[in-house]
Amino acid sequence: MSDTQTMSVTPLDAPAGAKVTGVDLSQPLNHENGEGILDALAEHGVLVFPDQNLTPEQQVEFSRLFGEVEINHNAARFGIEGSPEIYIISNVTKDGKPIGSSRAGEEWHSDMCYAKRPARATMLYAVEVPTLHGMTLGDTAFANAAAAWDALPDEMRDRIRDLRAVFDFTKRKRPYVPDAETIAKYPPVDHPMVRRHPRTGRLGLYVMKVDSTSVVGMEQEDARRLIDALSDHIIKPRFVYRHQWTPRDLVVWDNCTVQHKAIVDYDHPQRRLMWRTTIRGDVPV
Ligand code: SIN
């Protein structure tokens, strides 16, 4: 049916993101719309598809457009039966037990930056969105790391162009220290601080205050100062789009172009329930 609709991509009035309408993601996509979505994601970093009615299977099927869908190492706990690719992000409990990961992504980050092959893209489908006194809570903020690179002074660009940041779970102190299994699964890795987008060739900053723990070949004190300065630069308001969710929004983001952060400004009895899929990426260059 999507063959008979006209898909439309409208840039948001924001430093990142576009809204995509005229496409029903519960149905198979035609080639033209599929390529249009891949191009739009590479260009805008975040795509918002409002008012989608999706089953877990349909979300997984749409996720395959972007590549191989990962199964989270915690899927046995927070997956969906029959669709282990879906990882539940939620503060909802059932029989006193959490049905999903409730504190995912509270710090600015890019998904799976600590892996040798970080996630290419991530998708969240809003099943339940928390509200209080008519106000919507539980937004997700996105920072355009490519625009942040563009805005750097030449002097800083020359200084960092060839540097590599280290991601080392054993050095993580806050907001939580990963468990021994996670540390063993993800040994320290380093990635270019300035990444080239695999589809557009556009450069973007790839450094985060919590996850980047040092810089290859740099004294730790200098490295920490540099990591902090660049991380703070990326999340300046002029680079940030904050998405306020509506139930049935499907949002996909490109982890090379944007960093993101969950705004946890809600608590029980407000309920937030999201289905997440993550798409495997390449080794950053
Ligand atoms: C995440 O970082 O994957 C979760 C973001 C959110 O829940 O808003």
PDB file of C-alpha atoms and ligand atoms in Angstrom:
ATOM      1  CA  MET A   1       0.000   0.000   0.000  1.00  0.00           C
ATOM      2  CA  SER A   2       2.899   2.368   0.652  1.00  0.00           C
ATOM      3  CA  ASP A   3       3.460   2.269  -3.136  1.00  0.00           C
ATOM      4  CA  THR A   4       0.335   4.356  -3.592  1.00  0.00           C
ATOM      5  CA  GLN A   5       1.275   6.967  -0.976  1.00  0.00           C
ATOM      6  CA  THR A   6       3.626   9.861  -1.479  1.00  0.00           C
ATOM      7  CA  MET A   7       6.315   9.885   1.148  1.00  0.00           C
ATOM      8  CA  SER A   8       7.342  13.293   2.315  1.00  0.00           C
ATOM      9  CA  VAL A   9      10.429  14.297   4.338  1.00  0.00           C
ATOM     10  CA  THR A  10      10.141  17.673   6.067  1.00  0.00           C
ATOM     11  CA  PRO A  11      13.160  19.008   7.994  1.00  0.00           C
ATOM     12  CA  LEU A  12      12.274  19.982  11.557  1.00  0.00           C
ATOM     13  CA  ASP A  13      12.763  23.583  12.634  1.00  0.00           C
ATOM     14  CA  ALA A  14      15.666  22.352  14.767  1.00  0.00           C
ATOM     15  CA  PRO A  15      19.413  21.620  14.564  1.00  0.00           C
ATOM     16  CA  ALA A  16      18.702  17.980  13.648  1.00  0.00           C
ATOM     17  CA  GLY A  17      15.845  15.840  12.477  1.00  0.00           C
ATOM     18  CA  ALA A  18      13.105  15.534   9.880  1.00  0.00           C
ATOM     19  CA  LYS A  19       9.514  14.354   9.948  1.00  0.00           C
ATOM     20  CA  VAL A  20       8.531  11.611   7.538  1.00  0.00           C
ATOM     21  CA  THR A  21       4.884  11.274   6.535  1.00  0.00           C
ATOM     22  CA  GLY A  22       2.934   9.455   3.835  1.00  0.00           C
ATOM     23  CA  VAL A  23       4.391   6.063   4.611  1.00  0.00           C
ATOM     24  CA  ASP A  24       2.884   3.167   6.557  1.00  0.00           C
ATOM     25  CA  LEU A  25       5.734   1.307   8.234  1.00  0.00           C
ATOM     26  CA  SER A  26       3.556  -1.707   9.025  1.00  0.00           C
ATOM     27  CA  GLN A  27       3.652  -2.510   5.298  1.00  0.00           C
ATOM     28  CA  PRO A  28       6.582  -3.496   3.079  1.00  0.00           C
ATOM     29  CA  LEU A  29       8.389  -0.450   1.689  1.00  0.00           C
ATOM     30  CA  ASN A  30       9.041   0.012  -1.976  1.00  0.00           C
ATOM     31  CA  HIS A  31      12.664   0.481  -3.064  1.00  0.00           C
ATOM     32  CA  GLU A  32      12.335   4.218  -3.669  1.00  0.00           C
ATOM     33  CA  ASN A  33      10.900   4.935  -0.225  1.00  0.00           C
ATOM     34  CA  GLY A  34      13.490   2.679   1.426  1.00  0.00           C
ATOM     35  CA  GLU A  35      16.358   4.544  -0.236  1.00  0.00           C
ATOM     36  CA  GLY A  36      14.679   7.871   0.527  1.00  0.00           C
ATOM     37  CA  ILE A  37      14.531   6.973   4.214  1.00  0.00           C
ATOM     38  CA  LEU A  38      18.191   5.896   4.282  1.00  0.00           C
ATOM     39  CA  ASP A  39      19.241   9.150   2.590  1.00  0.00           C
ATOM     40  CA  ALA A  40      17.063  11.234   4.897  1.00  0.00           C
ATOM     41  CA  LEU A  41      18.488   9.568   8.004  1.00  0.00           C
ATOM     42  CA  ALA A  42      22.047  10.161   6.825  1.00  0.00           C
ATOM     43  CA  GLU A  43      21.241  13.800   6.086  1.00  0.00           C
ATOM     44  CA  HIS A  44      19.124  14.739   9.108  1.00  0.00           C
ATOM     45  CA  GLY A  45      20.403  12.372  11.814  1.00  0.00           C
ATOM     46  CA  VAL A  46      16.957  11.825  13.339  1.00  0.00           C
ATOM     47  CA  LEU A  47      13.722  10.806  11.605  1.00  0.00           C
ATOM     48  CA  VAL A  48      10.311  11.092  13.230  1.00  0.00           C
ATOM     49  CA  PHE A  49       7.508   8.946  11.785  1.00  0.00           C
ATOM     50  CA  PRO A  50       4.307  10.045  13.543  1.00  0.00           C
ATOM     51  CA  ASP A  51       1.207   7.935  14.028  1.00  0.00           C
ATOM     52  CA  GLN A  52       2.496   4.482  13.138  1.00  0.00           C
ATOM     53  CA  ASN A  53       0.581   1.386  14.232  1.00  0.00           C
ATOM     54  CA  LEU A  54       3.196  -1.289  14.644  1.00  0.00           C
ATOM     55  CA  THR A  55       3.445  -4.758  16.087  1.00  0.00           C
ATOM     56  CA  PRO A  56       6.861  -5.844  17.406  1.00  0.00           C
ATOM     57  CA  GLU A  57       7.343  -7.986  14.268  1.00  0.00           C
ATOM     58  CA  GLN A  58       6.595  -5.013  12.009  1.00  0.00           C
ATOM     59  CA  GLN A  59       9.069  -2.811  13.875  1.00  0.00           C
ATOM     60  CA  VAL A  60      11.758  -5.467  13.520  1.00  0.00           C
ATOM     61  CA  GLU A  61      10.971  -5.834   9.820  1.00  0.00           C
ATOM     62  CA  PHE A  62      11.270  -2.070   9.268  1.00  0.00           C
ATOM     63  CA  SER A  63      14.499  -2.016  11.303  1.00  0.00           C
ATOM     64  CA  ARG A  64      16.053  -4.421   8.772  1.00  0.00           C
ATOM     65  CA  LEU A  65      16.011  -1.615   6.201  1.00  0.00           C
ATOM     66  CA  PHE A  66      18.975  -0.117   8.065  1.00  0.00           C
ATOM     67  CA  GLY A  67      21.017  -3.328   8.422  1.00  0.00           C
ATOM     68  CA  GLU A  68      21.440  -6.252  10.746  1.00  0.00           C
ATOM     69  CA  VAL A  69      19.282  -5.947  13.856  1.00  0.00           C
ATOM     70  CA  GLU A  70      21.168  -6.655  17.090  1.00  0.00           C
ATOM     71  CA  ILE A  71      19.885  -8.772  19.943  1.00  0.00           C
ATOM     72  CA  ASN A  72      20.691  -6.998  23.207  1.00  0.00           C
ATOM     73  CA  HIS A  73      22.798  -8.967  25.698  1.00  0.00           C
ATOM     74  CA  ASN A  74      19.987  -8.385  28.215  1.00  0.00           C
ATOM     75  CA  ALA A  75      17.212  -9.507  25.831  1.00  0.00           C
ATOM     76  CA  ALA A  76      16.348 -12.560  27.906  1.00  0.00           C
ATOM     77  CA  ARG A  77      15.251 -10.176  30.673  1.00  0.00           C
ATOM     78  CA  PHE A  78      13.780  -7.285  28.737  1.00  0.00           C
ATOM     79  CA  GLY A  79      12.984  -8.700  25.296  1.00  0.00           C
ATOM     80  CA  ILE A  80       9.577  -9.483  23.801  1.00  0.00           C
ATOM     81  CA  GLU A  81       8.611 -13.103  23.339  1.00  0.00           C
ATOM     82  CA  GLY A  82       8.840 -13.974  19.655  1.00  0.00           C
ATOM     83  CA  SER A  83      10.698 -10.721  18.852  1.00  0.00           C
ATOM     84  CA  PRO A  84      13.978 -10.876  20.777  1.00  0.00           C
ATOM     85  CA  GLU A  85      15.322  -7.977  18.657  1.00  0.00           C
ATOM     86  CA  ILE A  86      12.981  -5.646  20.562  1.00  0.00           C
ATOM     87  CA  TYR A  87      14.435  -4.403  23.818  1.00  0.00           C
ATOM     88  CA  ILE A  88      11.946  -2.843  26.210  1.00  0.00           C
ATOM     89  CA  ILE A  89      12.777   0.532  27.723  1.00  0.00           C
ATOM     90  CA  SER A  90      10.276   1.169  30.476  1.00  0.00           C
ATOM     91  CA  ASN A  91       9.657   2.095  34.090  1.00  0.00           C
ATOM     92  CA  VAL A  92       6.571  -0.181  34.163  1.00  0.00           C
ATOM     93  CA  THR A  93       6.553  -3.141  36.527  1.00  0.00           C
ATOM     94  CA  LYS A  94       4.517  -6.343  36.401  1.00  0.00           C
ATOM     95  CA  ASP A  95       4.075  -8.478  39.511  1.00  0.00           C
ATOM     96  CA  GLY A  96       6.622  -6.243  41.190  1.00  0.00           C
ATOM     97  CA  LYS A  97       9.266  -6.841  38.519  1.00  0.00           C
ATOM     98  CA  PRO A  98      10.485  -4.341  35.891  1.00  0.00           C
ATOM     99  CA  ILE A  99       9.355  -5.232  32.361  1.00  0.00           C
ATOM    100  CA  GLY A 100      12.169  -3.215  30.802  1.00  0.00           C
ATOM    101  CA  SER A 101      15.329  -1.264  31.359  1.00  0.00           C
ATOM    102  CA  SER A 102      14.175   1.784  33.290  1.00  0.00           C
ATOM    103  CA  ARG A 103      17.269   3.984  33.364  1.00  0.00           C
ATOM    104  CA  ALA A 104      18.638   3.609  29.846  1.00  0.00           C
ATOM    105  CA  GLY A 105      20.560   6.475  28.330  1.00  0.00           C
ATOM    106  CA  GLU A 106      20.356   9.161  30.997  1.00  0.00           C
ATOM    107  CA  GLU A 107      23.766  10.551  30.050  1.00  0.00           C
ATOM    108  CA  TRP A 108      24.629  11.947  26.619  1.00  0.00           C
ATOM    109  CA  HIS A 109      25.900   9.061  24.535  1.00  0.00           C
ATOM    110  CA  SER A 110      26.012   7.333  21.182  1.00  0.00           C
ATOM    111  CA  ASP A 111      24.714   3.773  21.285  1.00  0.00           C
ATOM    112  CA  MET A 112      27.275   1.037  21.839  1.00  0.00           C
ATOM    113  CA  CYS A 113      30.204   3.433  21.431  1.00  0.00           C
ATOM    114  CA  TYR A 114      32.095   1.042  23.732  1.00  0.00           C
ATOM    115  CA  ALA A 115      31.890  -1.745  21.115  1.00  0.00           C
ATOM    116  CA  LYS A 116      34.346  -2.370  18.289  1.00  0.00           C
ATOM    117  CA  ARG A 117      31.422  -1.908  15.900  1.00  0.00           C
ATOM    118  CA  PRO A 118      29.095   0.635  17.516  1.00  0.00           C
ATOM    119  CA  ALA A 119      25.423   0.688  16.544  1.00  0.00           C
ATOM    120  CA  ARG A 120      24.695   2.320  13.185  1.00  0.00           C
ATOM    121  CA  ALA A 121      21.152   3.332  14.064  1.00  0.00           C
ATOM    122  CA  THR A 122      18.634   2.950  16.866  1.00  0.00           C
ATOM    123  CA  MET A 123      14.865   3.037  16.771  1.00  0.00           C
ATOM    124  CA  LEU A 124      12.339   3.751  19.515  1.00  0.00           C
ATOM    125  CA  TYR A 125       8.621   3.176  19.176  1.00  0.00           C
ATOM    126  CA  ALA A 126       6.483   4.991  21.730  1.00  0.00           C
ATOM    127  CA  VAL A 127       3.873   2.619  23.171  1.00  0.00           C
ATOM    128  CA  GLU A 128       3.119   4.651  26.318  1.00  0.00           C
ATOM    129  CA  VAL A 129       4.267   8.202  27.006  1.00  0.00           C
ATOM    130  CA  PRO A 130       4.157   9.648  30.545  1.00  0.00           C
ATOM    131  CA  THR A 131       2.034  12.728  31.238  1.00  0.00           C
ATOM    132  CA  LEU A 132       1.387  14.773  34.330  1.00  0.00           C
ATOM    133  CA  HIS A 133      -1.349  17.429  34.611  1.00  0.00           C
ATOM    134  CA  GLY A 134      -1.612  17.392  30.834  1.00  0.00           C
ATOM    135  CA  MET A 135       2.118  17.861  30.332  1.00  0.00           C
ATOM    136  CA  THR A 136       4.134  15.331  28.368  1.00  0.00           C
ATOM    137  CA  LEU A 137       7.252  14.003  30.085  1.00  0.00           C
ATOM    138  CA  GLY A 138      10.061  11.620  29.144  1.00  0.00           C
ATOM    139  CA  ASP A 139      11.464  13.461  26.097  1.00  0.00           C
ATOM    140  CA  THR A 140      14.594  12.346  24.271  1.00  0.00           C
ATOM    141  CA  ALA A 141      17.210  14.968  23.358  1.00  0.00           C
ATOM    142  CA  PHE A 142      19.453  14.661  20.292  1.00  0.00           C
ATOM    143  CA  ALA A 143      22.664  16.622  19.682  1.00  0.00           C
ATOM    144  CA  ASN A 144      23.980  17.080  16.162  1.00  0.00           C
ATOM    145  CA  ALA A 145      27.650  16.075  16.433  1.00  0.00           C
ATOM    146  CA  ALA A 146      28.289  16.802  12.746  1.00  0.00           C
ATOM    147  CA  ALA A 147      27.083  20.398  13.109  1.00  0.00           C
ATOM    148  CA  ALA A 148      29.191  20.636  16.270  1.00  0.00           C
ATOM    149  CA  TRP A 149      32.270  19.584  14.286  1.00  0.00           C
ATOM    150  CA  ASP A 150      31.458  22.137  11.546  1.00  0.00           C
ATOM    151  CA  ALA A 151      31.279  24.878  14.176  1.00  0.00           C
ATOM    152  CA  LEU A 152      34.675  24.169  15.767  1.00  0.00           C
ATOM    153  CA  PRO A 153      37.462  26.708  15.273  1.00  0.00           C
ATOM    154  CA  ASP A 154      40.111  25.581  12.738  1.00  0.00           C
ATOM    155  CA  GLU A 155      42.716  25.438  15.492  1.00  0.00           C
ATOM    156  CA  MET A 156      40.738  22.845  17.440  1.00  0.00           C
ATOM    157  CA  ARG A 157      39.889  20.871  14.306  1.00  0.00           C
ATOM    158  CA  ASP A 158      43.571  20.621  13.422  1.00  0.00           C
ATOM    159  CA  ARG A 159      44.377  19.545  16.974  1.00  0.00           C
ATOM    160  CA  ILE A 160      41.885  16.676  17.148  1.00  0.00           C
ATOM    161  CA  ARG A 161      41.479  15.534  13.523  1.00  0.00           C
ATOM    162  CA  ASP A 162      43.689  12.436  13.965  1.00  0.00           C
ATOM    163  CA  LEU A 163      43.105  11.690  17.641  1.00  0.00           C
ATOM    164  CA  ARG A 164      41.449   8.552  18.954  1.00  0.00           C
ATOM    165  CA  ALA A 165      39.333   8.379  22.090  1.00  0.00           C
ATOM    166  CA  VAL A 166      39.371   5.301  24.301  1.00  0.00           C
ATOM    167  CA  PHE A 167      36.198   3.665  25.624  1.00  0.00           C
ATOM    168  CA  ASP A 168      37.095   1.561  28.641  1.00  0.00           C
ATOM    169  CA  PHE A 169      34.392   0.153  30.894  1.00  0.00           C
ATOM    170  CA  THR A 170      36.896  -0.615  33.644  1.00  0.00           C
ATOM    171  CA  LYS A 171      37.544   3.126  33.999  1.00  0.00           C
ATOM    172  CA  ARG A 172      33.848   4.014  34.236  1.00  0.00           C
ATOM    173  CA  LYS A 173      32.843   5.493  37.569  1.00  0.00           C
ATOM    174  CA  ARG A 174      29.495   7.069  36.966  1.00  0.00           C
ATOM    175  CA  PRO A 175      26.575   6.932  36.623  1.00  0.00           C
ATOM    176  CA  TYR A 176      27.099   3.206  37.107  1.00  0.00           C
ATOM    177  CA  VAL A 177      29.926   0.707  36.859  1.00  0.00           C
ATOM    178  CA  PRO A 178      29.083  -2.070  34.379  1.00  0.00           C
ATOM    179  CA  ASP A 179      28.950  -5.633  35.721  1.00  0.00           C
ATOM    180  CA  ALA A 180      31.806  -8.102  35.213  1.00  0.00           C
ATOM    181  CA  GLU A 181      30.052  -9.872  32.321  1.00  0.00           C
ATOM    182  CA  THR A 182      29.593  -6.626  30.391  1.00  0.00           C
ATOM    183  CA  ILE A 183      33.179  -5.588  31.066  1.00  0.00           C
ATOM    184  CA  ALA A 184      34.402  -8.949  29.739  1.00  0.00           C
ATOM    185  CA  LYS A 185      32.207  -8.704  26.640  1.00  0.00           C
ATOM    186  CA  TYR A 186      33.375  -5.197  25.759  1.00  0.00           C
ATOM    187  CA  PRO A 187      37.127  -4.827  26.311  1.00  0.00           C
ATOM    188  CA  PRO A 188      38.635  -1.340  25.897  1.00  0.00           C
ATOM    189  CA  VAL A 189      38.435   0.003  22.358  1.00  0.00           C
ATOM    190  CA  ASP A 190      39.475   3.246  20.672  1.00  0.00           C
ATOM    191  CA  HIS A 191      37.649   5.119  17.912  1.00  0.00           C
ATOM    192  CA  PRO A 192      38.457   8.235  15.871  1.00  0.00           C
ATOM    193  CA  MET A 193      37.359  11.374  17.705  1.00  0.00           C
ATOM    194  CA  VAL A 194      36.249  12.705  14.351  1.00  0.00           C
ATOM    195  CA  ARG A 195      34.184  10.156  12.433  1.00  0.00           C
ATOM    196  CA  ARG A 196      33.367  10.058   8.747  1.00  0.00           C
ATOM    197  CA  HIS A 197      29.756   9.175   7.974  1.00  0.00           C
ATOM    198  CA  PRO A 198      29.673   5.953   5.926  1.00  0.00           C
ATOM    199  CA  ARG A 199      26.934   7.193   3.576  1.00  0.00           C
ATOM    200  CA  THR A 200      27.536  10.941   3.241  1.00  0.00           C
ATOM    201  CA  GLY A 201      31.244  11.251   4.057  1.00  0.00           C
ATOM    202  CA  ARG A 202      30.368  14.109   6.427  1.00  0.00           C
ATOM    203  CA  LEU A 203      32.600  14.454   9.485  1.00  0.00           C
ATOM    204  CA  GLY A 204      31.254  14.532  13.027  1.00  0.00           C
ATOM    205  CA  LEU A 205      32.599  14.566  16.565  1.00  0.00           C
ATOM    206  CA  TYR A 206      32.588  11.229  18.332  1.00  0.00           C
ATOM    207  CA  VAL A 207      33.435  11.871  21.948  1.00  0.00           C
ATOM    208  CA  MET A 208      31.304  11.661  25.083  1.00  0.00           C
ATOM    209  CA  LYS A 209      31.952  12.817  28.626  1.00  0.00           C
ATOM    210  CA  VAL A 210      31.032   9.567  30.400  1.00  0.00           C
ATOM    211  CA  ASP A 211      31.930   6.908  27.835  1.00  0.00           C
ATOM    212  CA  SER A 212      35.197   8.357  26.485  1.00  0.00           C
ATOM    213  CA  THR A 213      37.717   7.615  29.207  1.00  0.00           C
ATOM    214  CA  SER A 214      41.061   8.722  27.703  1.00  0.00           C
ATOM    215  CA  VAL A 215      42.796   9.736  24.479  1.00  0.00           C
ATOM    216  CA  VAL A 216      45.422   7.554  22.843  1.00  0.00           C
ATOM    217  CA  GLY A 217      48.906   8.984  23.471  1.00  0.00           C
ATOM    218  CA  MET A 218      47.747  11.869  25.677  1.00  0.00           C
ATOM    219  CA  GLU A 219      48.380  12.572  29.359  1.00  0.00           C
ATOM    220  CA  GLN A 220      45.242  11.721  31.313  1.00  0.00           C
ATOM    221  CA  GLU A 221      44.722  15.215  32.710  1.00  0.00           C
ATOM    222  CA  ASP A 222      44.928  16.807  29.251  1.00  0.00           C
ATOM    223  CA  ALA A 223      42.749  14.064  27.789  1.00  0.00           C
ATOM    224  CA  ARG A 224      40.038  14.576  30.404  1.00  0.00           C
ATOM    225  CA  ARG A 225      40.048  18.318  29.791  1.00  0.00           C
ATOM    226  CA  LEU A 226      39.760  17.818  26.030  1.00  0.00           C
ATOM    227  CA  ILE A 227      37.015  15.188  26.312  1.00  0.00           C
ATOM    228  CA  ASP A 228      35.014  17.411  28.644  1.00  0.00           C
ATOM    229  CA  ALA A 229      35.417  20.507  26.455  1.00  0.00           C
ATOM    230  CA  LEU A 230      34.358  18.729  23.263  1.00  0.00           C
ATOM    231  CA  SER A 231      31.492  16.871  24.947  1.00  0.00           C
ATOM    232  CA  ASP A 232      30.153  20.120  26.370  1.00  0.00           C
ATOM    233  CA  HIS A 233      30.469  21.758  22.956  1.00  0.00           C
ATOM    234  CA  ILE A 234      28.396  19.047  21.221  1.00  0.00           C
ATOM    235  CA  ILE A 235      25.437  19.473  23.579  1.00  0.00           C
ATOM    236  CA  LYS A 236      25.181  23.256  23.353  1.00  0.00           C
ATOM    237  CA  PRO A 237      21.533  24.246  22.802  1.00  0.00           C
ATOM    238  CA  ARG A 238      22.247  25.364  19.251  1.00  0.00           C
ATOM    239  CA  PHE A 239      22.994  21.753  18.266  1.00  0.00           C
ATOM    240  CA  VAL A 240      20.162  20.077  20.205  1.00  0.00           C
ATOM    241  CA  TYR A 241      16.717  18.877  19.130  1.00  0.00           C
ATOM    242  CA  ARG A 242      14.484  17.683  21.949  1.00  0.00           C
ATOM    243  CA  HIS A 243      11.786  15.258  20.894  1.00  0.00           C
ATOM    244  CA  GLN A 244       8.542  15.322  22.818  1.00  0.00           C
ATOM    245  CA  TRP A 245       6.911  11.963  22.296  1.00  0.00           C
ATOM    246  CA  THR A 246       3.372  11.210  21.204  1.00  0.00           C
ATOM    247  CA  PRO A 247       2.161   7.613  21.444  1.00  0.00           C
ATOM    248  CA  ARG A 248       2.765   5.760  18.162  1.00  0.00           C
ATOM    249  CA  ASP A 249       5.750   7.941  17.206  1.00  0.00           C
ATOM    250  CA  LEU A 250       8.544   5.915  15.728  1.00  0.00           C
ATOM    251  CA  VAL A 251      11.894   7.712  15.875  1.00  0.00           C
ATOM    252  CA  VAL A 252      15.099   6.445  14.320  1.00  0.00           C
ATOM    253  CA  TRP A 253      18.482   8.072  14.794  1.00  0.00           C
ATOM    254  CA  ASP A 254      21.919   7.758  13.265  1.00  0.00           C
ATOM    255  CA  ASN A 255      24.521   7.141  15.954  1.00  0.00           C
ATOM    256  CA  CYS A 256      27.314   8.567  13.815  1.00  0.00           C
ATOM    257  CA  THR A 257      25.609  11.937  13.341  1.00  0.00           C
ATOM    258  CA  VAL A 258      23.839  12.475  16.658  1.00  0.00           C
ATOM    259  CA  GLN A 259      24.268  11.740  20.333  1.00  0.00           C
ATOM    260  CA  HIS A 260      21.221  11.418  22.552  1.00  0.00           C
ATOM    261  CA  LYS A 261      20.000  11.472  26.109  1.00  0.00           C
ATOM    262  CA  ALA A 262      16.803  10.306  27.798  1.00  0.00           C
ATOM    263  CA  ILE A 263      15.173  12.986  29.950  1.00  0.00           C
ATOM    264  CA  VAL A 264      14.019  11.129  33.051  1.00  0.00           C
ATOM    265  CA  ASP A 265      11.636  13.713  34.529  1.00  0.00           C
ATOM    266  CA  TYR A 266       8.850  11.244  35.385  1.00  0.00           C
ATOM    267  CA  ASP A 267       8.290   8.542  37.947  1.00  0.00           C
ATOM    268  CA  HIS A 268       5.580   6.117  39.037  1.00  0.00           C
ATOM    269  CA  PRO A 269       2.636   6.238  38.606  1.00  0.00           C
ATOM    270  CA  GLN A 270       3.465   7.790  35.215  1.00  0.00           C
ATOM    271  CA  ARG A 271       4.231   5.069  32.707  1.00  0.00           C
ATOM    272  CA  ARG A 272       6.735   5.160  29.882  1.00  0.00           C
ATOM    273  CA  LEU A 273       6.972   2.176  27.546  1.00  0.00           C
ATOM    274  CA  MET A 274       9.182   2.129  24.468  1.00  0.00           C
ATOM    275  CA  TRP A 275      10.265  -0.637  22.143  1.00  0.00           C
ATOM    276  CA  ARG A 276      13.856  -0.270  21.002  1.00  0.00           C
ATOM    277  CA  THR A 277      15.726  -1.886  18.142  1.00  0.00           C
ATOM    278  CA  THR A 278      19.412  -1.363  17.435  1.00  0.00           C
ATOM    279  CA  ILE A 279      21.167  -1.827  14.112  1.00  0.00           C
ATOM    280  CA  ARG A 280      24.702  -3.145  13.945  1.00  0.00           C
ATOM    281  CA  GLY A 281      27.258  -0.745  12.532  1.00  0.00           C
ATOM    282  CA  ASP A 282      30.744  -0.820  11.025  1.00  0.00           C
ATOM    283  CA  VAL A 283      34.108  -0.059  12.563  1.00  0.00           C
ATOM    284  CA  PRO A 284      34.213   3.775  12.679  1.00  0.00           C
ATOM    285  CA  VAL A 285      36.649   5.522  10.348  1.00  0.00           C
TER     286      VAL A 285
HETATM  287  C1  SIN B   1      18.334   5.104  24.800  1.00  0.00           C
HETATM  288  O1  SIN B   1      19.308   5.784  25.080  1.00  0.00           O
HETATM  289  O2  SIN B   1      18.423   4.119  24.071  1.00  0.00           O
HETATM  290  C2  SIN B   1      16.973   5.438  25.366  1.00  0.00           C
HETATM  291  C3  SIN B   1      16.518   6.805  25.046  1.00  0.00           C
HETATM  292  C4  SIN B   1      15.184   7.106  25.652  1.00  0.00           C
HETATM  293  O3  SIN B   1      14.616   6.246  26.343  1.00  0.00           O
HETATM  294  O4  SIN B   1      14.686   8.213  25.471  1.00  0.00           O
END
